Amino acid sequence: MDGRPIGVFDSGLGGLTAVHALWRILPEEDLIYFGDTARVPYGGRSRETLLQYARQDVRFLRTFDLKAILIACGTVTTTSLPVLQAENDLPMVGVVEPACRRALSVTRKKRIGMIATQASVRSGAYEAALRRLDPEVEVICEPCPLFVPLVEAGRIRRGDVVIETVAREYLEPLRATGIDTLILGCTHYPLLTDIIGDIMGPEVTLVSAGEESAFELKRMLTAGDMRASGERQGTTAFYVSDRTEDFERIASTFLQEDLRCMARRIDIEQY
Ligand code: DGL
């Protein structure tokens, strides 16, 4: 048993898709969430910059006595996970492997689509993981660079012409390829599940990288006897690197919980 908190981080709101799942499947755990809202989006940045940001994010989280870190960010996982794991003496879970395993377990035609940030697509990490797990799988990867800024601006609802137009432009060609499974390889994208699902249609199964990483973390904590006591109710502390108000507003909508005045602002450049 280990009652210490779990650190979770992302460039902004995306990691909340993992938090949402963690609240459901590990309600007894304490979480420390960091969203690097001052520097979002990460997705168009270079590997060197991303590693520098990720190191600072981890350094901030490690000011707490944590038992594990969930890298709830596709971009950081695809570009920096092995380095971060080598540099840190605590368990770290990313989003790529868990999402790929789920996608392979649900695909019928072995024809899988993957959408993510430019940095993630460029890294080839999802493709490599899928092929390693099943050499016969066909993978089609597409970046959707406008999704993250639109999600951060709160444009996540059905009927919003801007997000629906952008989504159609990205996704209609992907739908035409005949994939039966689509990995939402950036953790921001599941905030657009309704919109993405409407365009892809019911025959395409959506896999949320954020949610799958939460399942993976649960498996890891259980296997290592590192779960908190099931008798308690966990708490979540939210930290961001810029204005708290916008984060709290959109996070409240997504998590269906009133998070007003719940987030604290930190200066990430100090770490
Ligand atoms: N949510 C992150 C990801 O999973 C980062 C998106 C971004 O900041 O561009 O890739």
PDB file of N, CA, C and O and ligand atoms in Angstrom, residues 10-15 39-44 72-76 78 95 116-117 120 126 145 148-149 152 185-189, ligand 1:
ATOM      1  N   ASP A  10       0.266  17.603 -18.410  1.00  0.00           N
ATOM      2  CA  ASP A  10      -0.015  17.806 -19.832  1.00  0.00           C
ATOM      3  C   ASP A  10       0.317  19.265 -20.133  1.00  0.00           C
ATOM      4  O   ASP A  10       0.589  20.056 -19.226  1.00  0.00           O
ATOM      5  N   SER A  11       0.232  19.625 -21.418  1.00  0.00           N
ATOM      6  CA  SER A  11       0.459  21.016 -21.790  1.00  0.00           C
ATOM      7  C   SER A  11      -0.700  21.909 -21.345  1.00  0.00           C
ATOM      8  O   SER A  11      -0.553  23.129 -21.305  1.00  0.00           O
ATOM      9  N   GLY A  12      -1.842  21.327 -21.059  1.00  0.00           N
ATOM     10  CA  GLY A  12      -3.000  22.154 -20.691  1.00  0.00           C
ATOM     11  C   GLY A  12      -4.133  21.287 -20.188  1.00  0.00           C
ATOM     12  O   GLY A  12      -3.985  20.559 -19.211  1.00  0.00           O
ATOM     13  N   LEU A  13      -5.247  21.348 -20.914  1.00  0.00           N
ATOM     14  CA  LEU A  13      -6.458  20.656 -20.476  1.00  0.00           C
ATOM     15  C   LEU A  13      -6.484  19.171 -20.822  1.00  0.00           C
ATOM     16  O   LEU A  13      -7.284  18.417 -20.269  1.00  0.00           O
ATOM     17  N   GLY A  14      -5.649  18.751 -21.790  1.00  0.00           N
ATOM     18  CA  GLY A  14      -5.761  17.400 -22.330  1.00  0.00           C
ATOM     19  C   GLY A  14      -5.635  16.303 -21.294  1.00  0.00           C
ATOM     20  O   GLY A  14      -6.356  15.303 -21.336  1.00  0.00           O
ATOM     21  N   GLY A  15      -4.752  16.482 -20.346  1.00  0.00           N
ATOM     22  CA  GLY A  15      -4.525  15.448 -19.336  1.00  0.00           C
ATOM     23  C   GLY A  15      -5.743  15.197 -18.464  1.00  0.00           C
ATOM     24  O   GLY A  15      -5.816  14.188 -17.755  1.00  0.00           O
ATOM     25  N   ARG A  39       2.452  27.642 -21.912  1.00  0.00           N
ATOM     26  CA  ARG A  39       3.272  27.252 -23.073  1.00  0.00           C
ATOM     27  C   ARG A  39       2.530  26.331 -24.041  1.00  0.00           C
ATOM     28  O   ARG A  39       3.131  25.818 -24.982  1.00  0.00           O
ATOM     29  N   VAL A  40       1.240  26.102 -23.764  1.00  0.00           N
ATOM     30  CA  VAL A  40       0.431  25.302 -24.690  1.00  0.00           C
ATOM     31  C   VAL A  40       0.239  26.099 -25.982  1.00  0.00           C
ATOM     32  O   VAL A  40       0.151  27.322 -25.917  1.00  0.00           O
ATOM     33  N   PRO A  41       0.211  25.515 -27.181  1.00  0.00           N
ATOM     34  CA  PRO A  41       0.335  24.088 -27.468  1.00  0.00           C
ATOM     35  C   PRO A  41       1.793  23.631 -27.591  1.00  0.00           C
ATOM     36  O   PRO A  41       2.649  24.379 -28.030  1.00  0.00           O
ATOM     37  N   TYR A  42       2.005  22.386 -27.205  1.00  0.00           N
ATOM     38  CA  TYR A  42       3.323  21.762 -27.320  1.00  0.00           C
ATOM     39  C   TYR A  42       3.541  21.196 -28.735  1.00  0.00           C
ATOM     40  O   TYR A  42       4.665  21.015 -29.170  1.00  0.00           O
ATOM     41  N   GLY A  43       2.429  20.863 -29.392  1.00  0.00           N
ATOM     42  CA  GLY A  43       2.465  19.976 -30.553  1.00  0.00           C
ATOM     43  C   GLY A  43       3.295  20.410 -31.747  1.00  0.00           C
ATOM     44  O   GLY A  43       3.688  19.581 -32.552  1.00  0.00           O
ATOM     45  N   GLY A  44       3.566  21.716 -31.897  1.00  0.00           N
ATOM     46  CA  GLY A  44       4.334  22.156 -33.051  1.00  0.00           C
ATOM     47  C   GLY A  44       5.808  22.380 -32.718  1.00  0.00           C
ATOM     48  O   GLY A  44       6.582  22.826 -33.565  1.00  0.00           O
ATOM     49  N   ALA A  72       0.324  12.447 -19.107  1.00  0.00           N
ATOM     50  CA  ALA A  72      -0.966  12.432 -19.803  1.00  0.00           C
ATOM     51  C   ALA A  72      -0.915  13.346 -21.025  1.00  0.00           C
ATOM     52  O   ALA A  72      -1.812  14.150 -21.261  1.00  0.00           O
ATOM     53  N   CYS A  73       0.140  13.186 -21.793  1.00  0.00           N
ATOM     54  CA  CYS A  73       0.377  14.038 -22.959  1.00  0.00           C
ATOM     55  C   CYS A  73       1.008  13.175 -24.051  1.00  0.00           C
ATOM     56  O   CYS A  73       2.082  12.595 -23.836  1.00  0.00           O
ATOM     57  N   GLY A  74       0.334  13.099 -25.191  1.00  0.00           N
ATOM     58  CA  GLY A  74       0.876  12.300 -26.283  1.00  0.00           C
ATOM     59  C   GLY A  74       2.195  12.875 -26.778  1.00  0.00           C
ATOM     60  O   GLY A  74       3.146  12.130 -27.059  1.00  0.00           O
ATOM     61  N   THR A  75       2.271  14.173 -26.867  1.00  0.00           N
ATOM     62  CA  THR A  75       3.457  14.821 -27.423  1.00  0.00           C
ATOM     63  C   THR A  75       4.692  14.564 -26.566  1.00  0.00           C
ATOM     64  O   THR A  75       5.777  14.276 -27.087  1.00  0.00           O
ATOM     65  N   VAL A  76       4.536  14.648 -25.256  1.00  0.00           N
ATOM     66  CA  VAL A  76       5.681  14.371 -24.370  1.00  0.00           C
ATOM     67  C   VAL A  76       6.014  12.883 -24.402  1.00  0.00           C
ATOM     68  O   VAL A  76       7.184  12.492 -24.465  1.00  0.00           O
ATOM     69  N   THR A  78       5.562  10.705 -26.848  1.00  0.00           N
ATOM     70  CA  THR A  78       6.165  10.262 -28.116  1.00  0.00           C
ATOM     71  C   THR A  78       7.578  10.812 -28.313  1.00  0.00           C
ATOM     72  O   THR A  78       8.350  10.245 -29.066  1.00  0.00           O
ATOM     73  N   VAL A  95       1.231   7.443 -22.672  1.00  0.00           N
ATOM     74  CA  VAL A  95      -0.069   7.142 -23.288  1.00  0.00           C
ATOM     75  C   VAL A  95       0.004   6.246 -24.527  1.00  0.00           C
ATOM     76  O   VAL A  95      -1.008   5.709 -24.959  1.00  0.00           O
ATOM     77  N   ALA A 116      -3.040  12.928 -33.988  1.00  0.00           N
ATOM     78  CA  ALA A 116      -2.290  13.481 -32.858  1.00  0.00           C
ATOM     79  C   ALA A 116      -1.665  14.805 -33.302  1.00  0.00           C
ATOM     80  O   ALA A 116      -1.961  15.317 -34.380  1.00  0.00           O
ATOM     81  N   THR A 117      -0.782  15.332 -32.473  1.00  0.00           N
ATOM     82  CA  THR A 117      -0.105  16.585 -32.819  1.00  0.00           C
ATOM     83  C   THR A 117       0.966  16.314 -33.884  1.00  0.00           C
ATOM     84  O   THR A 117       1.355  15.164 -34.124  1.00  0.00           O
ATOM     85  N   SER A 120       3.967  14.448 -32.447  1.00  0.00           N
ATOM     86  CA  SER A 120       3.716  13.020 -32.223  1.00  0.00           C
ATOM     87  C   SER A 120       3.724  12.250 -33.537  1.00  0.00           C
ATOM     88  O   SER A 120       4.305  11.164 -33.631  1.00  0.00           O
ATOM     89  N   TYR A 126       3.695   6.108 -32.410  1.00  0.00           N
ATOM     90  CA  TYR A 126       2.483   5.278 -32.408  1.00  0.00           C
ATOM     91  C   TYR A 126       2.590   4.168 -33.455  1.00  0.00           C
ATOM     92  O   TYR A 126       2.276   3.007 -33.195  1.00  0.00           O
ATOM     93  N   PRO A 145      -3.372  19.844 -36.167  1.00  0.00           N
ATOM     94  CA  PRO A 145      -2.764  20.898 -35.348  1.00  0.00           C
ATOM     95  C   PRO A 145      -3.716  21.959 -34.798  1.00  0.00           C
ATOM     96  O   PRO A 145      -3.407  22.584 -33.787  1.00  0.00           O
ATOM     97  N   VAL A 148      -5.873  21.440 -30.728  1.00  0.00           N
ATOM     98  CA  VAL A 148      -5.489  21.819 -29.357  1.00  0.00           C
ATOM     99  C   VAL A 148      -5.824  23.290 -29.051  1.00  0.00           C
ATOM    100  O   VAL A 148      -6.475  23.576 -28.030  1.00  0.00           O
ATOM    101  N   PRO A 149      -5.431  24.249 -29.928  1.00  0.00           N
ATOM    102  CA  PRO A 149      -5.813  25.638 -29.626  1.00  0.00           C
ATOM    103  C   PRO A 149      -7.334  25.819 -29.521  1.00  0.00           C
ATOM    104  O   PRO A 149      -7.802  26.593 -28.684  1.00  0.00           O
ATOM    105  N   GLU A 152      -8.432  24.448 -26.140  1.00  0.00           N
ATOM    106  CA  GLU A 152      -8.021  25.368 -25.071  1.00  0.00           C
ATOM    107  C   GLU A 152      -8.892  26.626 -25.064  1.00  0.00           C
ATOM    108  O   GLU A 152      -9.033  27.286 -24.044  1.00  0.00           O
ATOM    109  N   GLY A 185      -4.707  10.167 -30.334  1.00  0.00           N
ATOM    110  CA  GLY A 185      -3.353  10.053 -29.792  1.00  0.00           C
ATOM    111  C   GLY A 185      -2.859  11.294 -29.078  1.00  0.00           C
ATOM    112  O   GLY A 185      -1.767  11.303 -28.521  1.00  0.00           O
ATOM    113  N   CYS A 186      -3.634  12.336 -29.109  1.00  0.00           N
ATOM    114  CA  CYS A 186      -3.366  13.541 -28.316  1.00  0.00           C
ATOM    115  C   CYS A 186      -4.452  13.584 -27.256  1.00  0.00           C
ATOM    116  O   CYS A 186      -5.637  13.409 -27.569  1.00  0.00           O
ATOM    117  N   THR A 187      -4.052  13.816 -26.017  1.00  0.00           N
ATOM    118  CA  THR A 187      -5.025  13.703 -24.928  1.00  0.00           C
ATOM    119  C   THR A 187      -6.068  14.824 -24.933  1.00  0.00           C
ATOM    120  O   THR A 187      -7.073  14.733 -24.236  1.00  0.00           O
ATOM    121  N   HIS A 188      -5.838  15.866 -25.705  1.00  0.00           N
ATOM    122  CA  HIS A 188      -6.873  16.900 -25.840  1.00  0.00           C
ATOM    123  C   HIS A 188      -8.064  16.399 -26.671  1.00  0.00           C
ATOM    124  O   HIS A 188      -9.183  16.881 -26.505  1.00  0.00           O
ATOM    125  N   TYR A 189      -7.815  15.491 -27.596  1.00  0.00           N
ATOM    126  CA  TYR A 189      -8.837  15.166 -28.585  1.00  0.00           C
ATOM    127  C   TYR A 189     -10.096  14.504 -28.021  1.00  0.00           C
ATOM    128  O   TYR A 189     -11.189  14.717 -28.555  1.00  0.00           O
TER     129      TYR A 189
HETATM  130  N1  DGL B   1      -2.351  17.045 -25.008  1.00  0.00           N
HETATM  131  C1  DGL B   1      -1.052  16.928 -25.548  1.00  0.00           C
HETATM  132  C2  DGL B   1      -0.888  15.701 -26.366  1.00  0.00           C
HETATM  133  O1  DGL B   1      -1.422  14.711 -25.962  1.00  0.00           O
HETATM  134  C3  DGL B   1      -0.380  18.166 -26.067  1.00  0.00           C
HETATM  135  C4  DGL B   1      -1.066  18.932 -27.115  1.00  0.00           C
HETATM  136  C5  DGL B   1      -0.361  20.235 -27.414  1.00  0.00           C
HETATM  137  O2  DGL B   1      -0.062  20.976 -26.479  1.00  0.00           O
HETATM  138  O3  DGL B   1      -0.141  20.502 -28.582  1.00  0.00           O
HETATM  139  O4  DGL B   1      -0.226  15.653 -27.372  1.00  0.00           O
END
